[in-house]
mmCIF file of C-alpha atoms in Angstrom:
data_model
loop_
_atom_site.group_PDB
_atom_site.id
_atom_site.type_symbol
_atom_site.label_atom_id
_atom_site.label_comp_id
_atom_site.label_asym_id
_atom_site.label_seq_id
_atom_site.Cartn_x
_atom_site.Cartn_y
_atom_site.Cartn_z
ATOM 1 C CA UNK A 257 13.839 70.776 -43.169
ATOM 2 C CA UNK A 258 11.222 73.254 -44.110
ATOM 3 C CA UNK A 259 7.457 73.319 -43.541
ATOM 4 C CA UNK A 260 4.825 75.919 -44.288
ATOM 5 C CA UNK A 261 3.381 76.864 -40.955
ATOM 6 C CA UNK A 262 0.059 78.170 -42.288
ATOM 7 C CA UNK A 263 -0.845 74.754 -43.678
ATOM 8 C CA UNK A 264 0.954 72.601 -41.169
ATOM 9 C CA UNK A 265 -2.233 70.909 -40.041
ATOM 10 C CA UNK A 266 -4.662 69.764 -42.649
ATOM 11 C CA UNK A 267 -8.099 68.085 -42.364
ATOM 12 C CA UNK A 268 -9.113 64.966 -44.262
ATOM 13 C CA UNK A 269 -10.058 66.417 -47.616
ATOM 14 C CA UNK A 270 -8.847 65.609 -51.124
ATOM 15 C CA UNK A 271 -5.497 66.846 -52.126
ATOM 16 C CA UNK A 272 -4.637 66.703 -55.709
ATOM 17 C CA UNK A 273 -1.027 65.717 -56.625
ATOM 18 C CA UNK A 274 1.160 68.450 -57.892
ATOM 19 C CA UNK A 275 2.541 67.986 -61.387
ATOM 20 C CA UNK A 276 5.545 65.617 -61.348
ATOM 21 C CA UNK A 277 7.844 64.764 -64.205
ATOM 22 C CA UNK A 278 7.176 61.222 -65.487
ATOM 23 C CA UNK A 279 8.778 58.732 -67.869
ATOM 24 C CA UNK A 280 11.996 59.726 -69.577
ATOM 25 C CA UNK A 281 11.918 63.244 -68.147
ATOM 26 C CA UNK A 282 11.755 61.887 -64.646
ATOM 27 C CA UNK A 283 14.631 59.478 -65.252
ATOM 28 C CA UNK A 284 16.726 62.359 -66.616
ATOM 29 C CA UNK A 285 15.905 64.622 -63.670
ATOM 30 C CA UNK A 286 18.466 63.331 -61.158
ATOM 31 C CA UNK A 287 21.278 64.153 -63.606
ATOM 32 C CA UNK A 288 20.213 67.815 -63.719
ATOM 33 C CA UNK A 289 19.379 68.567 -60.059
ATOM 34 C CA UNK A 290 19.605 66.999 -56.618
ATOM 35 C CA UNK A 291 16.765 64.744 -55.674
ATOM 36 C CA UNK A 292 14.076 66.308 -53.479
ATOM 37 C CA UNK A 293 13.352 63.963 -50.588
ATOM 38 C CA UNK A 294 10.522 63.748 -48.020
ATOM 39 C CA UNK A 295 10.041 61.516 -44.992
ATOM 40 C CA UNK A 296 6.556 60.264 -44.204
ATOM 41 C CA UNK A 297 5.312 58.743 -40.976
ATOM 42 C CA UNK A 298 1.828 57.296 -40.397
ATOM 43 C CA UNK A 299 1.032 57.015 -36.702
ATOM 44 C CA UNK A 300 -1.957 56.474 -34.422
ATOM 45 C CA UNK A 301 -2.373 56.543 -30.673
ATOM 46 C CA UNK A 302 1.362 56.921 -29.756
ATOM 47 C CA UNK A 303 2.046 60.698 -29.481
ATOM 48 C CA UNK A 304 5.004 60.409 -27.103
ATOM 49 C CA UNK A 305 6.737 57.808 -29.321
ATOM 50 C CA UNK A 306 6.039 59.771 -32.477
ATOM 51 C CA UNK A 307 7.440 62.972 -30.890
ATOM 52 C CA UNK A 308 10.540 61.246 -29.717
ATOM 53 C CA UNK A 309 11.194 59.928 -33.274
ATOM 54 C CA UNK A 310 10.461 63.330 -34.876
ATOM 55 C CA UNK A 311 12.780 65.113 -32.428
ATOM 56 C CA UNK A 312 15.508 62.667 -33.425
ATOM 57 C CA UNK A 313 14.913 63.066 -37.171
ATOM 58 C CA UNK A 314 14.888 66.869 -37.022
ATOM 59 C CA UNK A 315 18.236 66.884 -35.140
ATOM 60 C CA UNK A 316 20.054 64.896 -37.809
ATOM 61 C CA UNK A 317 22.794 66.685 -39.778
ATOM 62 C CA UNK A 318 21.420 65.459 -43.155
ATOM 63 C CA UNK A 319 17.605 65.897 -43.494
ATOM 64 C CA UNK A 320 14.897 65.526 -46.050
ATOM 65 C CA UNK A 321 13.376 68.712 -47.351
ATOM 66 C CA UNK A 322 10.074 67.776 -45.731
ATOM 67 C CA UNK A 323 8.870 65.658 -42.779
ATOM 68 C CA UNK A 324 5.178 64.735 -43.148
ATOM 69 C CA UNK A 325 3.172 63.078 -40.390
ATOM 70 C CA UNK A 326 -0.334 61.664 -40.805
ATOM 71 C CA UNK A 327 -2.493 60.851 -37.843
ATOM 72 C CA UNK A 328 -6.228 59.946 -37.534
ATOM 73 C CA UNK A 329 -6.863 62.641 -34.798
ATOM 74 C CA UNK A 330 -4.757 65.637 -33.965
ATOM 75 C CA UNK A 331 -4.157 64.480 -30.340
ATOM 76 C CA UNK A 332 -2.091 61.648 -31.829
ATOM 77 C CA UNK A 333 0.442 64.362 -32.815
ATOM 78 C CA UNK A 334 0.525 66.162 -29.548
ATOM 79 C CA UNK A 335 3.400 68.660 -29.441
ATOM 80 C CA UNK A 336 3.920 68.667 -33.176
ATOM 81 C CA UNK A 337 1.099 70.548 -34.744
ATOM 82 C CA UNK A 338 2.488 74.036 -34.227
ATOM 83 C CA UNK A 339 6.074 73.254 -35.138
ATOM 84 C CA UNK A 340 7.627 74.692 -38.327
ATOM 85 C CA UNK A 341 9.811 71.696 -39.022
ATOM 86 C CA UNK A 342 7.048 69.116 -39.467
ATOM 87 C CA UNK A 343 3.774 68.976 -41.508
ATOM 88 C CA UNK A 344 0.860 67.288 -39.767
ATOM 89 C CA UNK A 345 -2.004 65.836 -41.761
ATOM 90 C CA UNK A 346 -5.203 64.506 -40.225
ATOM 91 C CA UNK A 347 -6.588 61.637 -42.240
ATOM 92 C CA UNK A 348 -8.748 58.496 -41.949
ATOM 93 C CA UNK A 349 -7.484 55.844 -39.598
ATOM 94 C CA UNK A 350 -5.578 52.960 -41.175
ATOM 95 C CA UNK A 351 -2.006 52.551 -42.305
ATOM 96 C CA UNK A 352 -2.771 52.298 -46.026
ATOM 97 C CA UNK A 353 -5.160 55.275 -45.980
ATOM 98 C CA UNK A 354 -2.691 57.364 -43.960
ATOM 99 C CA UNK A 355 0.224 56.523 -46.312
ATOM 100 C CA UNK A 356 -1.919 57.480 -49.349
ATOM 101 C CA UNK A 357 -2.551 60.812 -47.745
ATOM 102 C CA UNK A 358 1.205 61.258 -47.373
ATOM 103 C CA UNK A 359 1.800 60.388 -51.037
ATOM 104 C CA UNK A 360 -0.615 63.109 -52.144
ATOM 105 C CA UNK A 361 0.991 65.622 -49.820
ATOM 106 C CA UNK A 362 4.505 64.775 -51.004
ATOM 107 C CA UNK A 363 3.737 64.428 -54.724
ATOM 108 C CA UNK A 364 6.047 67.341 -55.663
ATOM 109 C CA UNK A 365 9.145 65.573 -54.353
ATOM 110 C CA UNK A 366 11.259 62.903 -56.000
ATOM 111 C CA UNK A 367 11.744 60.382 -53.241
ATOM 112 C CA UNK A 368 9.439 59.592 -50.320
ATOM 113 C CA UNK A 369 10.776 57.564 -47.353
ATOM 114 C CA UNK A 370 8.120 55.907 -45.257
ATOM 115 C CA UNK A 371 9.306 55.247 -41.688
ATOM 116 C CA UNK A 372 7.384 53.585 -38.791
ATOM 117 C CA UNK A 373 6.904 55.980 -35.921
ATOM 118 C CA UNK A 374 9.418 53.927 -33.879
ATOM 119 C CA UNK A 375 12.014 53.357 -36.529
ATOM 120 C CA UNK A 376 15.341 55.136 -35.793
ATOM 121 C CA UNK A 377 17.531 55.568 -38.813
ATOM 122 C CA UNK A 378 21.301 56.029 -38.597
ATOM 123 C CA UNK A 379 22.624 59.542 -39.405
ATOM 124 C CA UNK A 380 23.763 58.329 -42.809
ATOM 125 C CA UNK A 381 20.477 56.577 -43.745
ATOM 126 C CA UNK A 382 18.943 59.406 -45.778
ATOM 127 C CA UNK A 383 22.059 60.429 -47.704
ATOM 128 C CA UNK A 384 22.851 56.780 -48.554
ATOM 129 C CA UNK A 385 19.251 56.262 -49.815
ATOM 130 C CA UNK A 386 19.521 59.440 -51.907
ATOM 131 C CA UNK A 387 22.800 58.306 -53.429
ATOM 132 C CA UNK A 388 21.340 55.004 -54.426
ATOM 133 C CA UNK A 389 18.316 56.560 -56.126
ATOM 134 C CA UNK A 390 20.498 59.230 -57.819
ATOM 135 C CA UNK A 391 22.975 56.660 -59.150
ATOM 136 C CA UNK A 392 20.350 54.097 -60.225
ATOM 137 C CA UNK A 393 17.441 55.779 -61.988
ATOM 138 C CA UNK A 394 15.899 52.332 -62.567
ATOM 139 C CA UNK A 395 15.372 51.804 -58.806
ATOM 140 C CA UNK A 396 11.663 52.239 -57.912
ATOM 141 C CA UNK A 397 11.622 51.154 -54.275
ATOM 142 C CA UNK A 398 14.261 50.472 -51.678
ATOM 143 C CA UNK A 399 14.560 49.232 -48.096
ATOM 144 C CA UNK A 400 17.391 49.576 -45.619
ATOM 145 C CA UNK A 401 19.118 47.291 -43.115
ATOM 146 C CA UNK A 402 17.424 46.742 -39.734
ATOM 147 C CA UNK A 403 20.165 46.204 -37.122
ATOM 148 C CA UNK A 404 17.842 45.389 -34.217
ATOM 149 C CA UNK A 405 14.120 44.907 -33.615
ATOM 150 C CA UNK A 406 12.765 45.369 -30.122
ATOM 151 C CA UNK A 407 9.601 43.403 -30.869
ATOM 152 C CA UNK A 408 11.625 40.288 -30.090
ATOM 153 C CA UNK A 409 12.247 41.178 -26.443
ATOM 154 C CA UNK A 410 9.599 43.607 -25.320
ATOM 155 C CA UNK A 411 10.911 46.818 -26.965
ATOM 156 C CA UNK A 412 13.955 48.953 -27.119
ATOM 157 C CA UNK A 413 14.497 52.392 -25.631
ATOM 158 C CA UNK A 414 15.828 55.306 -27.700
ATOM 159 C CA UNK A 415 19.146 55.213 -25.746
ATOM 160 C CA UNK A 416 19.513 51.448 -26.468
ATOM 161 C CA UNK A 417 18.797 52.091 -30.188
ATOM 162 C CA UNK A 418 21.410 54.836 -30.369
ATOM 163 C CA UNK A 419 23.996 52.531 -28.732
ATOM 164 C CA UNK A 420 23.217 49.788 -31.325
ATOM 165 C CA UNK A 421 23.746 52.344 -34.127
ATOM 166 C CA UNK A 422 26.939 53.591 -32.557
ATOM 167 C CA UNK A 423 28.370 50.129 -32.002
ATOM 168 C CA UNK A 424 27.492 48.983 -35.522
ATOM 169 C CA UNK A 425 29.308 51.958 -37.037
ATOM 170 C CA UNK A 426 29.432 52.507 -40.795
ATOM 171 C CA UNK A 427 28.575 49.553 -43.024
ATOM 172 C CA UNK A 428 29.666 49.105 -46.604
ATOM 173 C CA UNK A 429 26.938 50.214 -49.060
ATOM 174 C CA UNK A 430 25.746 47.243 -51.076
ATOM 175 C CA UNK A 431 22.624 47.172 -53.256
ATOM 176 C CA UNK A 432 20.908 43.812 -53.790
ATOM 177 C CA UNK A 433 17.576 42.847 -55.356
ATOM 178 C CA UNK A 434 14.662 41.967 -53.021
ATOM 179 C CA UNK A 435 11.111 40.715 -53.615
ATOM 180 C CA UNK A 436 9.661 43.513 -51.559
ATOM 181 C CA UNK A 437 10.683 46.466 -49.358
ATOM 182 C CA UNK A 438 9.777 46.333 -45.680
ATOM 183 C CA UNK A 439 7.293 48.948 -44.516
ATOM 184 C CA UNK A 440 9.145 50.053 -41.459
ATOM 185 C CA UNK A 441 11.660 51.760 -43.774
ATOM 186 C CA UNK A 442 10.654 51.993 -47.331
ATOM 187 C CA UNK A 443 11.941 54.581 -49.893
ATOM 188 C CA UNK A 444 9.840 55.112 -52.959
ATOM 189 C CA UNK A 445 10.539 56.944 -56.242
ATOM 190 C CA UNK A 446 7.392 59.035 -56.754
ATOM 191 C CA UNK A 447 7.455 59.538 -60.535
ATOM 192 C CA UNK A 448 6.050 55.999 -61.347
ATOM 193 C CA UNK A 449 3.679 56.287 -58.415
ATOM 194 C CA UNK A 450 2.142 59.485 -59.794
ATOM 195 C CA UNK A 451 2.383 58.442 -63.481
ATOM 196 C CA UNK A 452 0.552 55.112 -62.878
ATOM 197 C CA UNK A 453 -1.717 56.269 -60.026
ATOM 198 C CA UNK A 454 -0.320 53.767 -57.621
ATOM 199 C CA UNK A 455 -1.663 53.692 -54.066
ATOM 200 C CA UNK A 456 -1.631 51.516 -50.973
ATOM 201 C CA UNK A 457 -4.592 49.195 -51.072
ATOM 202 C CA UNK A 458 -7.139 50.543 -48.577
ATOM 203 C CA UNK A 459 -8.946 47.157 -48.607
ATOM 204 C CA UNK A 460 -6.231 46.146 -46.146
ATOM 205 C CA UNK A 461 -7.621 47.914 -43.079
ATOM 206 C CA UNK A 462 -6.106 49.129 -39.808
ATOM 207 C CA UNK A 463 -2.424 48.071 -39.650
ATOM 208 C CA UNK A 464 -2.444 46.894 -43.306
ATOM 209 C CA UNK A 465 -0.779 43.548 -42.886
ATOM 210 C CA UNK A 466 1.513 42.888 -45.870
ATOM 211 C CA UNK A 467 0.703 46.318 -47.395
ATOM 212 C CA UNK A 468 4.442 46.596 -48.141
ATOM 213 C CA UNK A 469 4.528 43.440 -50.137
ATOM 214 C CA UNK A 470 1.418 44.509 -52.178
ATOM 215 C CA UNK A 471 2.861 47.992 -52.825
ATOM 216 C CA UNK A 472 6.306 46.709 -53.668
ATOM 217 C CA UNK A 473 5.051 44.236 -56.207
ATOM 218 C CA UNK A 474 2.790 46.895 -57.809
ATOM 219 C CA UNK A 475 5.619 49.400 -58.249
ATOM 220 C CA UNK A 476 8.115 46.639 -59.262
ATOM 221 C CA UNK A 477 6.441 46.658 -62.690
ATOM 222 C CA UNK A 478 8.092 49.986 -63.306
ATOM 223 C CA UNK A 479 11.526 49.620 -61.682
ATOM 224 C CA UNK A 480 13.826 47.599 -59.462
ATOM 225 C CA UNK A 481 13.115 46.691 -55.832
ATOM 226 C CA UNK A 482 16.366 46.723 -53.823
ATOM 227 C CA UNK A 483 17.790 46.390 -50.346
ATOM 228 C CA UNK A 484 20.543 48.916 -49.388
ATOM 229 C CA UNK A 485 22.945 47.391 -46.868
ATOM 230 C CA UNK A 486 24.667 50.267 -45.115
ATOM 231 C CA UNK A 487 21.450 52.275 -44.924
ATOM 232 C CA UNK A 488 20.926 51.275 -41.295
ATOM 233 C CA UNK A 489 18.390 51.704 -38.573
ATOM 234 C CA UNK A 490 16.842 50.224 -35.455
ATOM 235 C CA UNK A 491 13.156 49.409 -34.838
ATOM 236 C CA UNK A 492 12.263 50.126 -31.234
ATOM 237 C CA UNK A 493 9.352 47.707 -31.318
ATOM 238 C CA UNK A 494 7.526 49.536 -28.596
ATOM 239 C CA UNK A 495 4.431 47.567 -27.571
ATOM 240 C CA UNK A 496 2.071 50.295 -26.396
ATOM 241 C CA UNK A 497 -1.028 50.354 -28.528
ATOM 242 C CA UNK A 498 -0.339 47.099 -30.364
ATOM 243 C CA UNK A 499 -3.304 45.443 -32.147
ATOM 244 C CA UNK A 500 -5.248 42.593 -30.603
ATOM 245 C CA UNK A 501 -3.859 39.147 -31.440
ATOM 246 C CA UNK A 502 -7.085 37.790 -32.979
ATOM 247 C CA UNK A 503 -7.244 40.575 -35.549
ATOM 248 C CA UNK A 504 -3.648 40.158 -36.605
ATOM 249 C CA UNK A 505 -4.049 36.389 -36.660
ATOM 250 C CA UNK A 506 -6.947 36.644 -39.017
ATOM 251 C CA UNK A 507 -4.961 39.016 -41.246
ATOM 252 C CA UNK A 508 -2.010 36.544 -41.283
ATOM 253 C CA UNK A 509 -4.263 34.214 -43.306
ATOM 254 C CA UNK A 510 -6.806 36.549 -45.036
ATOM 255 C CA UNK A 511 -4.338 39.060 -46.415
ATOM 256 C CA UNK A 512 -2.056 36.584 -48.285
ATOM 257 C CA UNK A 513 -5.151 34.968 -49.767
ATOM 258 C CA UNK A 514 -6.331 38.376 -50.896
ATOM 259 C CA UNK A 515 -2.922 39.321 -52.438
ATOM 260 C CA UNK A 516 -2.769 35.911 -54.168
ATOM 261 C CA UNK A 517 -6.149 36.532 -55.793
ATOM 262 C CA UNK A 518 -5.099 40.083 -56.617
ATOM 263 C CA UNK A 519 -1.869 38.898 -58.261
ATOM 264 C CA UNK A 520 0.760 40.660 -56.061
ATOM 265 C CA UNK A 521 1.775 37.494 -54.156
ATOM 266 C CA UNK A 522 2.587 34.141 -55.719
ATOM 267 C CA UNK A 523 0.826 31.014 -54.571
ATOM 268 C CA UNK A 524 4.060 29.583 -53.134
ATOM 269 C CA UNK A 525 4.834 32.681 -51.142
ATOM 270 C CA UNK A 526 1.266 32.989 -49.833
ATOM 271 C CA UNK A 527 1.164 29.402 -48.710
ATOM 272 C CA UNK A 528 4.612 29.725 -47.104
ATOM 273 C CA UNK A 529 3.570 32.961 -45.318
ATOM 274 C CA UNK A 530 0.422 31.443 -43.888
ATOM 275 C CA UNK A 531 2.178 28.276 -42.797
ATOM 276 C CA UNK A 532 5.069 30.154 -41.069
ATOM 277 C CA UNK A 533 2.505 32.285 -39.175
ATOM 278 C CA UNK A 534 0.392 29.376 -37.964
ATOM 279 C CA UNK A 535 3.484 27.344 -36.983
ATOM 280 C CA UNK A 536 4.947 30.340 -35.073
ATOM 281 C CA UNK A 537 1.735 30.936 -33.192
ATOM 282 C CA UNK A 538 1.277 27.219 -32.351
ATOM 283 C CA UNK A 539 4.846 26.948 -31.159
ATOM 284 C CA UNK A 540 4.569 30.132 -29.152
ATOM 285 C CA UNK A 541 1.442 28.892 -27.448
ATOM 286 C CA UNK A 542 3.029 25.577 -26.582
ATOM 287 C CA UNK A 543 6.201 27.240 -25.200
ATOM 288 C CA UNK A 544 4.186 29.939 -23.300
ATOM 289 C CA UNK A 545 5.400 32.950 -25.263
ATOM 290 C CA UNK A 546 4.484 35.843 -23.003
ATOM 291 C CA UNK A 547 5.590 38.642 -25.303
ATOM 292 C CA UNK A 548 2.975 37.995 -27.929
ATOM 293 C CA UNK A 549 -0.675 37.124 -27.776
ATOM 294 C CA UNK A 550 -0.152 33.706 -29.453
ATOM 295 C CA UNK A 551 -3.556 32.295 -28.428
ATOM 296 C CA UNK A 552 -5.373 35.330 -29.924
ATOM 297 C CA UNK A 553 -3.281 35.081 -33.146
ATOM 298 C CA UNK A 554 -3.894 31.314 -33.509
ATOM 299 C CA UNK A 555 -7.578 31.828 -32.893
ATOM 300 C CA UNK A 556 -7.631 34.403 -35.671
ATOM 301 C CA UNK A 557 -5.662 32.006 -37.921
ATOM 302 C CA UNK A 558 -8.194 29.299 -37.485
ATOM 303 C CA UNK A 559 -11.191 31.648 -37.965
ATOM 304 C CA UNK A 560 -9.768 32.824 -41.264
ATOM 305 C CA UNK A 561 -9.126 29.266 -42.402
ATOM 306 C CA UNK A 562 -12.765 28.467 -41.572
ATOM 307 C CA UNK A 563 -13.893 31.526 -43.548
ATOM 308 C CA UNK A 564 -11.739 30.437 -46.456
ATOM 309 C CA UNK A 565 -13.424 27.088 -46.575
ATOM 310 C CA UNK A 566 -16.897 28.661 -46.774
ATOM 311 C CA UNK A 567 -15.795 31.295 -49.269
ATOM 312 C CA UNK A 568 -16.119 34.433 -47.126
ATOM 313 C CA UNK A 569 -12.526 35.213 -46.099
ATOM 314 C CA UNK A 570 -11.742 38.889 -46.541
ATOM 315 C CA UNK A 571 -9.179 41.367 -44.953
ATOM 316 C CA UNK A 572 -12.046 43.605 -43.964
ATOM 317 C CA UNK A 573 -13.520 41.010 -41.640
ATOM 318 C CA UNK A 574 -11.306 42.187 -38.898
ATOM 319 C CA UNK A 575 -13.392 45.351 -38.711
ATOM 320 C CA UNK A 576 -16.219 43.118 -37.360
ATOM 321 C CA UNK A 577 -14.152 42.082 -34.349
ATOM 322 C CA UNK A 578 -15.245 45.010 -32.250
ATOM 323 C CA UNK A 579 -14.257 48.662 -32.594
ATOM 324 C CA UNK A 580 -10.505 49.443 -32.778
ATOM 325 C CA UNK A 581 -9.163 50.666 -29.454
ATOM 326 C CA UNK A 582 -8.284 54.392 -29.361
ATOM 327 C CA UNK A 583 -4.604 53.574 -28.847
ATOM 328 C CA UNK A 584 -4.449 50.812 -31.463
ATOM 329 C CA UNK A 585 -1.231 50.839 -33.458
ATOM 330 C CA UNK A 586 -1.898 50.620 -37.206
ATOM 331 C CA UNK A 587 1.340 48.915 -38.234
ATOM 332 C CA UNK A 588 3.003 45.729 -36.888
ATOM 333 C CA UNK A 589 6.743 45.538 -36.937
ATOM 334 C CA UNK A 590 9.001 44.064 -39.498
ATOM 335 C CA UNK A 591 10.070 41.285 -37.203
ATOM 336 C CA UNK A 592 6.456 40.223 -36.719
ATOM 337 C CA UNK A 593 6.026 39.928 -40.415
ATOM 338 C CA UNK A 594 9.017 37.639 -40.628
ATOM 339 C CA UNK A 595 7.685 35.270 -38.051
#
């Protein structure tokens, strides 16, 4: 993995995308040369977790050409800014904004793999993703197989994650169609992104609830969305810096409504998503779920429904619920999104 040391740390200023082959030329590219791959991580307020993940990634036998980290303040990347094997970008706070900064920085590569700052891929994750994109030029976005998610039981340690990966061993590679990729591990072909000026929607603030669905459905107009079984990883689900329940609860209703109106989520899926969230929060409150702020989430659900009735529901309303805590995590886990 290489990284230019002189520009390893950048401030929040516009970066124009480098010229990238598009259309037929981009599709023919993989047949002529190996795909150039980058890994991108958006993080906030969790420097120790981020560093542990970066240390793991940079020790893997098969690595991407570039590892790019975007944080809202340089202290969030403590211990990384002076390293030669990682590029650190300082950008505006918010998962969607930070991921857009990573896209601009990585625009001269072919495949960009977004990982959560506590997602631990197996040693074969990157080469398996590369093989799928090389063999299937019609694949625009892909997601791997999550073997365990610590959000369900208070979080997993790195040692536990490595044991899970070791126990699981090698899985058979199987590519299947999916409605959307999951943001904790999401590989994107950059040629359609650059050609069609696709971005993560920055109207989904802070942790960007359902930003992966929105982006997946946008890029799905230009290629297949797939799941790669055998490209495995573990989500630690570390709880330090998680967002307040009320904010997330509001987003669980407001964001599906926004995506429905935007056209990147069907009515049936939006209604089902909202219903599952409200039901899970109600059940968790009744059964005294201590791992999750169910009361805060349900309160946010009800507030969003109230706003919907009076015509003022909006993802950005969560910014009115007080200032984000300095250690607020911008991205909830995949397991949370499924509940």
